């Protein structure tokens, strides 16, 4: 089956009955080990991993590696909110029992990470607990939101250093990790190590090195964004009747970013969350202003786009210049490259802090998570990234092209 790349998955996905497409998919977990209990344990982990990555795939778990096969269909939307309700109840209990709460996103947090963080802070506030967002504001992609937060909820956004200090002074602290579930992707791994209790809230497809010792691991790959998940949580906290227009805007910003203004991955639950935020005072025009760019960024972005070339069904752009906000500009350029006809995935390669970075996007036909995983990165089926140390941009670009070929051969 490995040799045939689990073609059984395709046969099941394409199954028709009465000439009608049924839409069934299969998820397979296989475990190998030294004895039966060991195999059983690994098979269970492999199946969890397959489902956590959206299903329709086979995962083989051996002693220290996972191998992935398939995984081309979009994850099926989870339509019940039972999970959110039970998680809200469990989170309430944890917050009531802690003395302080910290929230942290992934490195270079975006609007989804920081919007979700604002939502979690609002929940903590409902229980009268001090809450802090630990982030390095200057490397953030959500700077306009963080600046607004300084005005609206002063003292809440603190640096990683300040957070470490405050955490060391508290005995029962709770750390909520939002918009990532991968140990090495968080903004500060030290903060993660030092927290007394950890809660994870994330929507990315499951990756291998996940935070496995979280008290609550709230993971829904069918959710559009971490903000959608946090919005649902706030709805199930009975003591919250009004979240306030600032928090509503922040949560809306994350949903709008991750769905590209309700185009990608926006399910029925996404619109329900957005409708709720609207009743709470969210204003889409105000939110859109968080995303606006100055003219220099606009020029740099257009330069990247005009330098892009097509490689099979992909658009690849290599950035020659450096700009202050190169990461944000590159990810926006990658988004825009998807608008070219015949392009299923886009990749922007750029240099930052002595690393070569790649921003990858797709509309779903190409799984960019898999291609970025080949490069040592990760992310989501339609949005992924990688950072490569000790290499140069030409070599990384060559390797990317080889990996695109490799991905195409594997399908
Ligand atoms: Mn996100």
PDB file of N, CA, C and O and ligand atoms in Angstrom, residues 106 110 112-113 179 202-204 224-227 254 258 265 383, ligand 1:
ATOM      1  N   UNK A 106       1.710  32.428  17.886  1.00  0.00           N
ATOM      2  CA  UNK A 106       2.886  31.902  17.196  1.00  0.00           C
ATOM      3  C   UNK A 106       3.884  33.035  16.977  1.00  0.00           C
ATOM      4  O   UNK A 106       3.558  34.200  17.190  1.00  0.00           O
ATOM      5  N   UNK A 110      -0.011  37.198  13.872  1.00  0.00           N
ATOM      6  CA  UNK A 110      -0.829  37.976  12.936  1.00  0.00           C
ATOM      7  C   UNK A 110      -2.131  38.392  13.622  1.00  0.00           C
ATOM      8  O   UNK A 110      -2.294  38.209  14.825  1.00  0.00           O
ATOM      9  N   UNK A 112      -4.998  37.050  13.460  1.00  0.00           N
ATOM     10  CA  UNK A 112      -5.768  35.946  14.025  1.00  0.00           C
ATOM     11  C   UNK A 112      -5.244  35.598  15.414  1.00  0.00           C
ATOM     12  O   UNK A 112      -6.008  35.437  16.362  1.00  0.00           O
ATOM     13  N   UNK A 113      -3.919  35.494  15.543  1.00  0.00           N
ATOM     14  CA  UNK A 113      -3.326  35.169  16.846  1.00  0.00           C
ATOM     15  C   UNK A 113      -3.652  36.267  17.867  1.00  0.00           C
ATOM     16  O   UNK A 113      -4.131  35.981  18.973  1.00  0.00           O
ATOM     17  N   UNK A 179      -3.693  30.027  18.064  1.00  0.00           N
ATOM     18  CA  UNK A 179      -3.349  30.028  16.639  1.00  0.00           C
ATOM     19  C   UNK A 179      -2.122  29.196  16.283  1.00  0.00           C
ATOM     20  O   UNK A 179      -1.578  29.322  15.196  1.00  0.00           O
ATOM     21  N   UNK A 202      -6.459  26.109  18.712  1.00  0.00           N
ATOM     22  CA  UNK A 202      -5.904  26.256  17.363  1.00  0.00           C
ATOM     23  C   UNK A 202      -6.761  25.584  16.300  1.00  0.00           C
ATOM     24  O   UNK A 202      -7.491  24.643  16.577  1.00  0.00           O
ATOM     25  N   UNK A 203      -6.625  26.091  15.084  1.00  0.00           N
ATOM     26  CA  UNK A 203      -7.404  25.564  13.959  1.00  0.00           C
ATOM     27  C   UNK A 203      -6.505  24.975  12.867  1.00  0.00           C
ATOM     28  O   UNK A 203      -7.013  24.493  11.864  1.00  0.00           O
ATOM     29  N   UNK A 204      -5.196  25.035  13.010  1.00  0.00           N
ATOM     30  CA  UNK A 204      -4.317  24.493  11.965  1.00  0.00           C
ATOM     31  C   UNK A 204      -4.351  22.976  11.976  1.00  0.00           C
ATOM     32  O   UNK A 204      -4.552  22.364  13.016  1.00  0.00           O
ATOM     33  N   UNK A 224     -12.444  28.258  10.729  1.00  0.00           N
ATOM     34  CA  UNK A 224     -11.724  29.141   9.803  1.00  0.00           C
ATOM     35  C   UNK A 224     -10.513  29.766  10.465  1.00  0.00           C
ATOM     36  O   UNK A 224      -9.514  30.053   9.820  1.00  0.00           O
ATOM     37  N   UNK A 225     -10.602  29.997  11.756  1.00  0.00           N
ATOM     38  CA  UNK A 225      -9.592  30.798  12.427  1.00  0.00           C
ATOM     39  C   UNK A 225      -9.655  30.558  13.931  1.00  0.00           C
ATOM     40  O   UNK A 225     -10.659  30.064  14.450  1.00  0.00           O
ATOM     41  N   UNK A 226      -8.580  30.935  14.605  1.00  0.00           N
ATOM     42  CA  UNK A 226      -8.578  30.860  16.064  1.00  0.00           C
ATOM     43  C   UNK A 226      -9.622  31.829  16.605  1.00  0.00           C
ATOM     44  O   UNK A 226     -10.275  31.558  17.615  1.00  0.00           O
ATOM     45  N   UNK A 227      -9.799  32.962  15.910  1.00  0.00           N
ATOM     46  CA  UNK A 227     -10.782  33.954  16.356  1.00  0.00           C
ATOM     47  C   UNK A 227     -12.202  33.406  16.329  1.00  0.00           C
ATOM     48  O   UNK A 227     -13.004  33.697  17.206  1.00  0.00           O
ATOM     49  N   UNK A 254      -9.297  38.848  12.868  1.00  0.00           N
ATOM     50  CA  UNK A 254      -8.684  37.533  12.692  1.00  0.00           C
ATOM     51  C   UNK A 254      -9.466  36.671  11.714  1.00  0.00           C
ATOM     52  O   UNK A 254      -8.890  35.997  10.852  1.00  0.00           O
ATOM     53  N   UNK A 258      -7.947  35.349   8.064  1.00  0.00           N
ATOM     54  CA  UNK A 258      -7.770  33.931   7.754  1.00  0.00           C
ATOM     55  C   UNK A 258      -8.741  33.421   6.689  1.00  0.00           C
ATOM     56  O   UNK A 258      -8.491  32.384   6.076  1.00  0.00           O
ATOM     57  N   UNK A 265     -12.360  28.934   3.381  1.00  0.00           N
ATOM     58  CA  UNK A 265     -12.650  28.212   4.628  1.00  0.00           C
ATOM     59  C   UNK A 265     -13.766  28.819   5.464  1.00  0.00           C
ATOM     60  O   UNK A 265     -13.857  28.547   6.652  1.00  0.00           O
ATOM     61  N   UNK A 383      -2.465  27.689   3.707  1.00  0.00           N
ATOM     62  CA  UNK A 383      -1.635  28.775   4.208  1.00  0.00           C
ATOM     63  C   UNK A 383      -0.518  28.164   5.030  1.00  0.00           C
ATOM     64  O   UNK A 383      -0.782  27.531   6.044  1.00  0.00           O
TER      65      UNK A 383
HETATM   66 MN1  LIG B   1      -5.002  31.486  12.156  1.00  0.00          MN
END
